[in-house]
mmCIF file of C-alpha atoms in Angstrom:
data_model
loop_
_atom_site.group_PDB
_atom_site.id
_atom_site.type_symbol
_atom_site.label_atom_id
_atom_site.label_comp_id
_atom_site.label_asym_id
_atom_site.label_seq_id
_atom_site.Cartn_x
_atom_site.Cartn_y
_atom_site.Cartn_z
ATOM 1 C CA MET U 807 -17.741 -41.360 44.894
ATOM 2 C CA ASN U 808 -19.820 -41.663 41.810
ATOM 3 C CA MET U 809 -17.448 -43.314 39.287
ATOM 4 C CA LEU U 810 -19.700 -42.403 36.358
ATOM 5 C CA LYS U 811 -19.374 -38.717 37.288
ATOM 6 C CA VAL U 812 -15.576 -38.989 37.391
ATOM 7 C CA ILE U 813 -15.456 -40.683 34.003
ATOM 8 C CA ILE U 814 -17.673 -37.989 32.473
ATOM 9 C CA LEU U 815 -15.580 -35.187 34.013
ATOM 10 C CA SER U 816 -12.386 -36.860 32.808
ATOM 11 C CA PHE U 817 -13.729 -37.082 29.286
ATOM 12 C CA ILE U 818 -14.879 -33.451 29.271
ATOM 13 C CA TYR U 819 -11.535 -32.232 30.571
ATOM 14 C CA PHE U 820 -9.584 -34.279 28.078
ATOM 15 C CA MET U 821 -11.629 -32.828 25.216
ATOM 16 C CA SER U 822 -11.246 -29.275 26.496
ATOM 17 C CA ALA U 823 -7.470 -29.599 26.823
ATOM 18 C CA SER U 824 -7.172 -31.120 23.358
ATOM 19 C CA ALA U 825 -9.191 -28.315 21.775
ATOM 20 C CA TRP U 826 -7.423 -25.324 23.367
ATOM 21 C CA ALA U 827 -7.445 -23.444 20.061
ATOM 22 C CA VAL U 828 -11.240 -23.221 19.825
ATOM 23 C CA TYR U 829 -11.999 -19.756 21.238
ATOM 24 C CA GLN U 830 -11.423 -20.473 24.924
ATOM 25 C CA CYS U 831 -10.989 -23.353 27.389
ATOM 26 C CA PRO U 832 -14.031 -24.354 29.454
ATOM 27 C CA ILE U 833 -13.818 -24.146 33.219
ATOM 28 C CA ILE U 834 -14.267 -27.518 34.922
ATOM 29 C CA VAL U 835 -15.021 -27.537 38.636
ATOM 30 C CA MET U 836 -13.825 -30.587 40.575
ATOM 31 C CA ASP U 837 -13.505 -31.300 44.230
ATOM 32 C CA GLN U 838 -10.215 -32.639 45.541
ATOM 33 C CA GLY U 839 -11.399 -36.240 45.500
ATOM 34 C CA GLU U 840 -12.512 -36.022 41.881
ATOM 35 C CA ARG U 841 -9.241 -34.359 40.908
ATOM 36 C CA SER U 842 -7.268 -37.199 42.479
ATOM 37 C CA GLN U 843 -9.275 -39.864 40.680
ATOM 38 C CA VAL U 844 -8.795 -38.101 37.344
ATOM 39 C CA GLU U 845 -5.048 -38.041 37.893
ATOM 40 C CA ASP U 846 -5.125 -41.693 38.941
ATOM 41 C CA MET U 847 -6.719 -42.530 35.577
ATOM 42 C CA ASN U 848 -3.512 -41.188 33.896
ATOM 43 C CA MET U 849 -5.278 -38.094 32.504
ATOM 44 C CA ARG U 850 -2.076 -36.192 33.085
ATOM 45 C CA LEU U 851 -3.097 -32.808 31.707
ATOM 46 C CA SER U 852 -2.335 -29.316 32.992
ATOM 47 C CA ILE U 853 -5.417 -28.481 35.077
ATOM 48 C CA ASN U 854 -4.252 -25.018 36.114
ATOM 49 C CA SER U 855 -3.025 -23.841 32.692
ATOM 50 C CA CYS U 856 -5.305 -23.426 29.703
ATOM 51 C CA GLU U 857 -3.287 -20.979 27.619
ATOM 52 C CA PRO U 858 -2.859 -21.701 23.895
ATOM 53 C CA GLU U 859 0.587 -22.420 22.627
ATOM 54 C CA PRO U 860 2.079 -19.634 20.526
ATOM 55 C CA PRO U 861 1.657 -20.310 16.804
ATOM 56 C CA SER U 862 4.803 -21.376 15.016
ATOM 57 C CA TYR U 863 4.157 -18.929 12.138
ATOM 58 C CA ASN U 864 4.906 -15.343 13.139
ATOM 59 C CA GLY U 865 4.038 -13.693 9.829
ATOM 60 C CA MET U 866 5.711 -12.815 6.540
ATOM 61 C CA SER U 867 9.364 -12.019 7.110
ATOM 62 C CA LEU U 868 11.024 -8.744 6.135
ATOM 63 C CA ALA U 869 13.056 -10.571 3.492
ATOM 64 C CA THR U 870 9.927 -11.923 1.783
ATOM 65 C CA PHE U 871 7.979 -8.689 2.222
ATOM 66 C CA SER U 872 10.729 -6.522 0.706
ATOM 67 C CA ARG U 873 11.331 -9.016 -2.119
ATOM 68 C CA LEU U 874 7.653 -8.889 -3.088
ATOM 69 C CA ALA U 875 7.748 -5.099 -2.783
ATOM 70 C CA GLN U 876 10.623 -4.854 -5.245
ATOM 71 C CA ASN U 877 8.514 -6.791 -7.757
ATOM 72 C CA SER U 878 5.375 -4.867 -6.855
ATOM 73 C CA ASP U 879 2.372 -6.066 -8.823
ATOM 74 C CA ILE U 880 3.968 -8.044 -11.605
ATOM 75 C CA THR U 881 0.739 -10.049 -11.454
ATOM 76 C CA GLY U 882 -1.358 -6.902 -12.012
ATOM 77 C CA ARG U 883 -3.322 -7.129 -8.770
ATOM 78 C CA CYS U 884 -2.645 -3.612 -7.375
ATOM 79 C CA THR U 885 -5.573 -2.150 -9.250
ATOM 80 C CA GLY U 886 -7.406 -0.024 -6.694
ATOM 81 C CA PRO U 887 -6.513 3.405 -5.343
ATOM 82 C CA ILE U 888 -5.345 3.560 -1.745
ATOM 83 C CA SER U 889 -4.272 6.543 0.326
ATOM 84 C CA ALA U 890 -1.332 6.774 2.701
ATOM 85 C CA THR U 891 -3.714 6.517 5.656
ATOM 86 C CA GLU U 892 -5.296 3.390 4.203
ATOM 87 C CA CYS U 893 -1.825 1.936 3.646
ATOM 88 C CA LYS U 894 -1.155 2.201 7.366
ATOM 89 C CA VAL U 895 -4.539 0.620 8.156
ATOM 90 C CA GLU U 896 -3.605 -2.388 6.014
ATOM 91 C CA LEU U 897 -0.186 -2.648 7.651
ATOM 92 C CA ASP U 898 -1.746 -2.390 11.121
ATOM 93 C CA TYR U 899 -4.229 -5.149 10.286
ATOM 94 C CA ALA U 900 -1.494 -7.415 8.947
ATOM 95 C CA LEU U 901 0.636 -6.926 12.059
ATOM 96 C CA ASP U 902 -2.273 -7.329 14.494
ATOM 97 C CA ASN U 903 -3.243 -10.589 12.812
ATOM 98 C CA ARG U 904 0.353 -11.855 12.695
ATOM 99 C CA LEU U 905 0.399 -11.879 8.898
ATOM 100 C CA ILE U 906 3.678 -9.921 8.831
ATOM 101 C CA THR U 907 6.517 -9.556 11.297
ATOM 102 C CA ALA U 908 7.234 -6.360 13.214
ATOM 103 C CA SER U 909 10.317 -5.718 11.076
ATOM 104 C CA ALA U 910 8.278 -6.111 7.859
ATOM 105 C CA TYR U 911 5.687 -3.702 9.282
ATOM 106 C CA SER U 912 8.307 -1.063 10.119
ATOM 107 C CA TRP U 913 9.940 -1.400 6.708
ATOM 108 C CA GLY U 914 6.592 -1.127 4.905
ATOM 109 C CA LEU U 915 5.633 1.953 6.910
ATOM 110 C CA ALA U 916 8.987 3.633 6.312
ATOM 111 C CA ASN U 917 9.104 2.858 2.590
ATOM 112 C CA GLY U 918 5.445 3.262 1.671
ATOM 113 C CA TYR U 919 4.406 -0.331 0.904
ATOM 114 C CA TYR U 920 1.324 -2.216 2.086
ATOM 115 C CA PRO U 921 0.092 -5.821 1.815
ATOM 116 C CA VAL U 922 -2.989 -6.740 -0.211
ATOM 117 C CA ILE U 923 -4.911 -9.157 2.025
ATOM 118 C CA ASP U 924 -7.781 -11.375 0.891
ATOM 119 C CA ARG U 925 -10.776 -12.471 2.966
ATOM 120 C CA ASN U 926 -8.879 -15.571 4.113
ATOM 121 C CA ASN U 927 -6.054 -13.420 5.501
ATOM 122 C CA ASN U 928 -3.655 -14.414 2.745
ATOM 123 C CA ILE U 929 -1.223 -11.818 1.367
ATOM 124 C CA GLY U 930 -1.300 -11.877 -2.402
ATOM 125 C CA VAL U 931 0.974 -8.993 -3.327
ATOM 126 C CA ILE U 932 2.756 -5.957 -1.879
ATOM 127 C CA CYS U 933 1.731 -2.580 -3.347
ATOM 128 C CA LYS U 934 2.796 1.039 -3.074
ATOM 129 C CA CYS U 935 1.260 4.292 -1.914
ATOM 130 C CA GLY U 936 1.956 7.667 -3.524
ATOM 131 C CA CYS U 937 0.274 11.038 -4.134
ATOM 132 C CA PHE U 938 0.501 14.782 -4.865
ATOM 133 C CA GLU U 939 0.623 17.508 -2.229
ATOM 134 C CA SER U 940 -2.843 19.100 -1.979
ATOM 135 C CA THR U 941 -1.923 22.442 -3.641
ATOM 136 C CA THR U 942 -0.166 20.881 -6.638
ATOM 137 C CA ASN U 943 -1.537 22.286 -9.899
ATOM 138 C CA ILE U 944 -3.012 19.557 -12.104
ATOM 139 C CA SER U 945 -3.834 20.146 -15.780
ATOM 140 C CA VAL U 946 -7.480 19.287 -16.465
ATOM 141 C CA PHE U 947 -10.251 20.018 -18.908
ATOM 142 C CA SER U 948 -13.178 21.689 -17.155
ATOM 143 C CA ALA U 949 -16.541 21.418 -18.894
ATOM 144 C CA ALA U 950 -17.846 24.223 -16.683
ATOM 145 C CA ALA U 951 -15.069 26.550 -17.833
ATOM 146 C CA GLY U 952 -15.085 25.141 -21.354
ATOM 147 C CA ALA U 953 -11.295 25.150 -21.348
ATOM 148 C CA HIS U 954 -8.114 23.530 -20.121
ATOM 149 C CA ILE U 955 -7.127 24.943 -16.739
ATOM 150 C CA GLU U 956 -4.695 24.384 -13.890
ATOM 151 C CA MET U 957 -6.427 23.276 -10.704
ATOM 152 C CA ALA U 958 -5.204 22.396 -7.200
ATOM 153 C CA ALA U 959 -5.171 18.641 -6.637
ATOM 154 C CA SER U 960 -7.589 18.985 -3.728
ATOM 155 C CA GLU U 961 -10.212 20.564 -6.034
ATOM 156 C CA VAL U 962 -10.084 18.038 -8.871
ATOM 157 C CA ASN U 963 -13.145 15.783 -9.101
ATOM 158 C CA LYS U 964 -14.689 13.348 -11.569
ATOM 159 C CA SER U 965 -16.451 16.098 -13.479
ATOM 160 C CA HIS U 966 -13.008 17.047 -14.801
ATOM 161 C CA GLN U 967 -10.863 15.259 -17.355
ATOM 162 C CA LEU U 968 -7.129 14.761 -16.926
ATOM 163 C CA VAL U 969 -4.681 15.962 -19.559
ATOM 164 C CA ALA U 970 -2.511 12.941 -20.389
ATOM 165 C CA LEU U 971 -0.285 11.656 -23.187
ATOM 166 C CA SER U 972 -1.993 10.077 -26.159
ATOM 167 C CA SER U 973 -1.185 6.539 -27.261
ATOM 168 C CA THR U 974 0.812 7.768 -30.284
ATOM 169 C CA SER U 975 3.168 9.941 -28.248
ATOM 170 C CA SER U 976 6.943 9.642 -28.449
ATOM 171 C CA LEU U 977 9.803 11.714 -27.013
ATOM 172 C CA SER U 978 10.034 13.668 -30.249
ATOM 173 C CA SER U 979 6.258 14.178 -30.454
ATOM 174 C CA LEU U 980 4.470 14.515 -27.119
ATOM 175 C CA LEU U 981 0.748 14.637 -27.893
ATOM 176 C CA VAL U 982 -1.941 15.005 -25.250
ATOM 177 C CA GLU U 983 -5.662 14.356 -24.981
ATOM 178 C CA ASP U 984 -8.300 14.474 -22.272
ATOM 179 C CA PHE U 985 -9.187 11.371 -20.280
ATOM 180 C CA PRO U 986 -12.043 10.808 -17.818
ATOM 181 C CA ILE U 987 -10.951 10.192 -14.230
ATOM 182 C CA LYS U 988 -11.257 6.544 -13.264
ATOM 183 C CA ALA U 989 -10.288 6.919 -9.595
ATOM 184 C CA ILE U 990 -9.285 9.498 -6.989
ATOM 185 C CA ALA U 991 -7.283 8.674 -3.861
ATOM 186 C CA LYS U 992 -6.544 10.892 -0.899
ATOM 187 C CA GLY U 993 -5.254 10.581 2.648
ATOM 188 C CA LYS U 994 -2.677 11.654 5.191
ATOM 189 C CA GLU U 995 1.006 11.087 4.429
ATOM 190 C CA GLN U 996 3.288 9.858 7.187
ATOM 191 C CA LEU U 997 6.629 10.522 5.466
ATOM 192 C CA PRO U 998 8.141 13.807 4.230
ATOM 193 C CA LEU U 999 7.334 14.702 0.626
ATOM 194 C CA TYR U 1000 9.951 15.055 -2.083
ATOM 195 C CA VAL U 1001 10.175 18.681 -3.188
ATOM 196 C CA PHE U 1002 11.606 19.329 -6.665
ATOM 197 C CA GLU U 1003 12.681 22.908 -7.363
ATOM 198 C CA LEU U 1004 12.879 23.423 -11.118
ATOM 199 C CA ALA U 1005 14.874 25.850 -13.229
ATOM 200 C CA ASP U 1006 11.698 27.596 -14.427
ATOM 201 C CA GLY U 1007 10.882 28.565 -10.827
ATOM 202 C CA THR U 1008 8.169 26.013 -10.131
ATOM 203 C CA GLN U 1009 8.042 23.511 -7.276
ATOM 204 C CA LEU U 1010 6.590 20.015 -7.451
ATOM 205 C CA LYS U 1011 5.824 18.101 -4.243
ATOM 206 C CA VAL U 1012 5.064 14.381 -4.352
ATOM 207 C CA THR U 1013 5.327 11.265 -2.210
ATOM 208 C CA GLN U 1014 8.331 9.014 -2.578
ATOM 209 C CA HIS U 1015 6.840 6.396 -4.918
ATOM 210 C CA HIS U 1016 5.229 8.822 -7.324
ATOM 211 C CA GLY U 1017 6.188 8.079 -10.922
ATOM 212 C CA MET U 1018 8.202 10.835 -12.627
ATOM 213 C CA LEU U 1019 8.923 11.076 -16.367
ATOM 214 C CA LEU U 1020 12.546 12.025 -17.062
ATOM 215 C CA SER U 1021 13.720 13.740 -20.227
ATOM 216 C CA THR U 1022 15.326 10.419 -21.245
ATOM 217 C CA GLY U 1023 11.862 8.861 -21.532
ATOM 218 C CA GLU U 1024 12.390 6.803 -18.400
ATOM 219 C CA MET U 1025 9.763 6.592 -15.639
ATOM 220 C CA VAL U 1026 11.246 6.432 -12.144
ATOM 221 C CA ALA U 1027 9.994 6.785 -8.578
ATOM 222 C CA ALA U 1028 10.431 10.241 -7.035
ATOM 223 C CA LYS U 1029 12.872 8.860 -4.462
ATOM 224 C CA ASP U 1030 15.183 7.731 -7.298
ATOM 225 C CA VAL U 1031 15.366 11.108 -9.080
ATOM 226 C CA THR U 1032 18.702 12.944 -8.802
ATOM 227 C CA GLU U 1033 19.676 16.573 -9.408
ATOM 228 C CA THR U 1034 21.474 15.533 -12.591
ATOM 229 C CA ASP U 1035 18.138 14.394 -14.043
ATOM 230 C CA SER U 1036 15.615 16.635 -15.768
ATOM 231 C CA PHE U 1037 11.866 16.554 -16.365
ATOM 232 C CA ILE U 1038 9.953 17.553 -19.538
ATOM 233 C CA SER U 1039 7.991 20.774 -19.820
ATOM 234 C CA ALA U 1040 4.437 20.210 -21.068
ATOM 235 C CA MET U 1041 4.467 23.708 -22.562
ATOM 236 C CA THR U 1042 7.767 23.719 -24.449
ATOM 237 C CA GLN U 1043 8.341 19.949 -24.725
ATOM 238 C CA GLU U 1044 11.925 20.691 -23.677
ATOM 239 C CA PRO U 1045 13.895 19.375 -20.676
ATOM 240 C CA VAL U 1046 13.478 21.267 -17.394
ATOM 241 C CA GLU U 1047 16.484 21.142 -15.085
ATOM 242 C CA ILE U 1048 16.155 20.214 -11.417
ATOM 243 C CA VAL U 1049 18.052 22.744 -9.309
ATOM 244 C CA ASN U 1050 17.325 21.221 -5.910
ATOM 245 C CA ILE U 1051 15.655 18.226 -4.269
ATOM 246 C CA GLY U 1052 14.424 18.627 -0.702
ATOM 247 C CA ARG U 1053 12.091 16.946 1.788
ATOM 248 C CA GLU U 1054 9.108 18.541 3.480
ATOM 249 C CA GLU U 1055 6.546 17.281 5.965
ATOM 250 C CA THR U 1056 2.892 17.941 5.245
ATOM 251 C CA PHE U 1057 -0.106 17.998 7.558
ATOM 252 C CA ASN U 1058 -2.547 18.211 4.658
ATOM 253 C CA GLU U 1059 -4.065 15.318 2.776
ATOM 254 C CA VAL U 1060 -2.277 14.147 -0.359
ATOM 255 C CA TYR U 1061 -4.073 13.249 -3.584
ATOM 256 C CA ASN U 1062 -3.686 11.108 -6.649
ATOM 257 C CA PHE U 1063 -5.728 10.296 -9.730
ATOM 258 C CA GLU U 1064 -6.009 7.625 -12.377
ATOM 259 C CA THR U 1065 -7.134 8.120 -15.959
ATOM 260 C CA ASN U 1066 -9.260 5.558 -17.752
ATOM 261 C CA GLY U 1067 -6.584 5.251 -20.435
ATOM 262 C CA ILE U 1068 -5.694 1.828 -21.833
ATOM 263 C CA ASP U 1069 -2.035 2.300 -22.768
ATOM 264 C CA ASP U 1070 0.797 2.986 -20.316
ATOM 265 C CA VAL U 1071 1.446 6.460 -21.706
ATOM 266 C CA ASN U 1072 -2.198 7.393 -21.090
ATOM 267 C CA HIS U 1073 -1.261 7.343 -17.397
ATOM 268 C CA ILE U 1074 1.294 10.144 -17.776
ATOM 269 C CA ILE U 1075 -0.442 13.373 -16.766
ATOM 270 C CA VAL U 1076 0.618 16.994 -16.244
ATOM 271 C CA ALA U 1077 1.343 18.473 -12.795
ATOM 272 C CA GLU U 1078 3.021 21.828 -12.224
ATOM 273 C CA GLY U 1079 3.700 21.970 -15.946
ATOM 274 C CA VAL U 1080 5.730 18.742 -16.230
ATOM 275 C CA TYR U 1081 4.852 15.164 -17.113
ATOM 276 C CA VAL U 1082 4.405 12.761 -14.193
ATOM 277 C CA GLY U 1083 2.708 9.429 -13.589
ATOM 278 C CA ASP U 1084 -0.823 8.959 -12.307
ATOM 279 C CA LEU U 1085 -1.943 6.448 -9.665
ATOM 280 C CA ALA U 1086 -1.394 3.499 -12.005
ATOM 281 C CA TRP U 1087 2.382 3.946 -11.701
ATOM 282 C CA GLN U 1088 2.162 3.238 -7.976
ATOM 283 C CA ASN U 1089 0.075 0.152 -8.615
ATOM 284 C CA GLN U 1090 -0.441 -1.872 -11.769
ATOM 285 C CA LEU U 1091 2.443 -0.244 -13.708
ATOM 286 C CA ALA U 1092 4.904 -0.177 -10.790
ATOM 287 C CA SER U 1093 6.964 -3.044 -12.205
ATOM 288 C CA GLU U 1094 7.767 -0.874 -15.256
ATOM 289 C CA LEU U 1095 9.436 1.905 -13.269
ATOM 290 C CA GLY U 1096 13.089 2.246 -14.181
ATOM 291 C CA GLN U 1097 12.458 1.378 -17.824
ATOM 292 C CA ILE U 1098 12.380 3.502 -20.958
ATOM 293 C CA ASN U 1099 8.661 4.136 -21.418
ATOM 294 C CA LEU U 1100 8.864 6.771 -24.155
ATOM 295 C CA ARG U 1101 11.172 6.395 -27.124
ATOM 296 C CA GLN U 1102 12.170 8.738 -29.900
#
């Protein structure tokens, strides 16, 4: 037996077993005599098993994921538009790469949250998804029409300007102006929409995290609105009662928009004749939901 060959094979096998995490284990072919001599040299390694050990980190836990979700984007990093479909893509990626646990994935999918993942597979923040149903009437200024018009969400594009509250607005003086559209998001929605039936006969359909302006001046997520609350009519500036809140599945894409406004109130637009939040309230302004955003 060539002892030099055995020593070389022993060294190669030792290195391959020590480096199991580098892509895959090399296959080493030994005859029975060589195998015996390797074992006799106390290279007591598993020759038949080359499977990597399971990593000790199984991903962000549900507790951590939900805690970050409750403080969504305090750091101001949820700046880009993302559709419901894209939210699921991000959740799928995080789960497939063991960045989040299965329970965190299920909770995020059910509640409309997704992880923001950097190029090093680190999760920086948890953000929300939220949009309008495709036929929702959005108040815009159309240069082509030379007027303010109501237009289905699915037809709004960047040639239009969104009607939104001006920076000097208050509850007693709701002033509007036209803002260019900074971003448009659209995609499929997995969860049933919230359907608000209003006393003036209109219906407003939004996803659960969509920001809604109440007559108290408070911005809240759609899922937190109750039938004792009321919205504000953009036409009369008076409260509009909510007569019923339902849920409805949709097979159409949902849409959302963001103005290029600087102040928080510049991100309160008009949909179905009432004031609601734009995309910023699902992202960079999400931490301000539940607060009084318009005062007397």
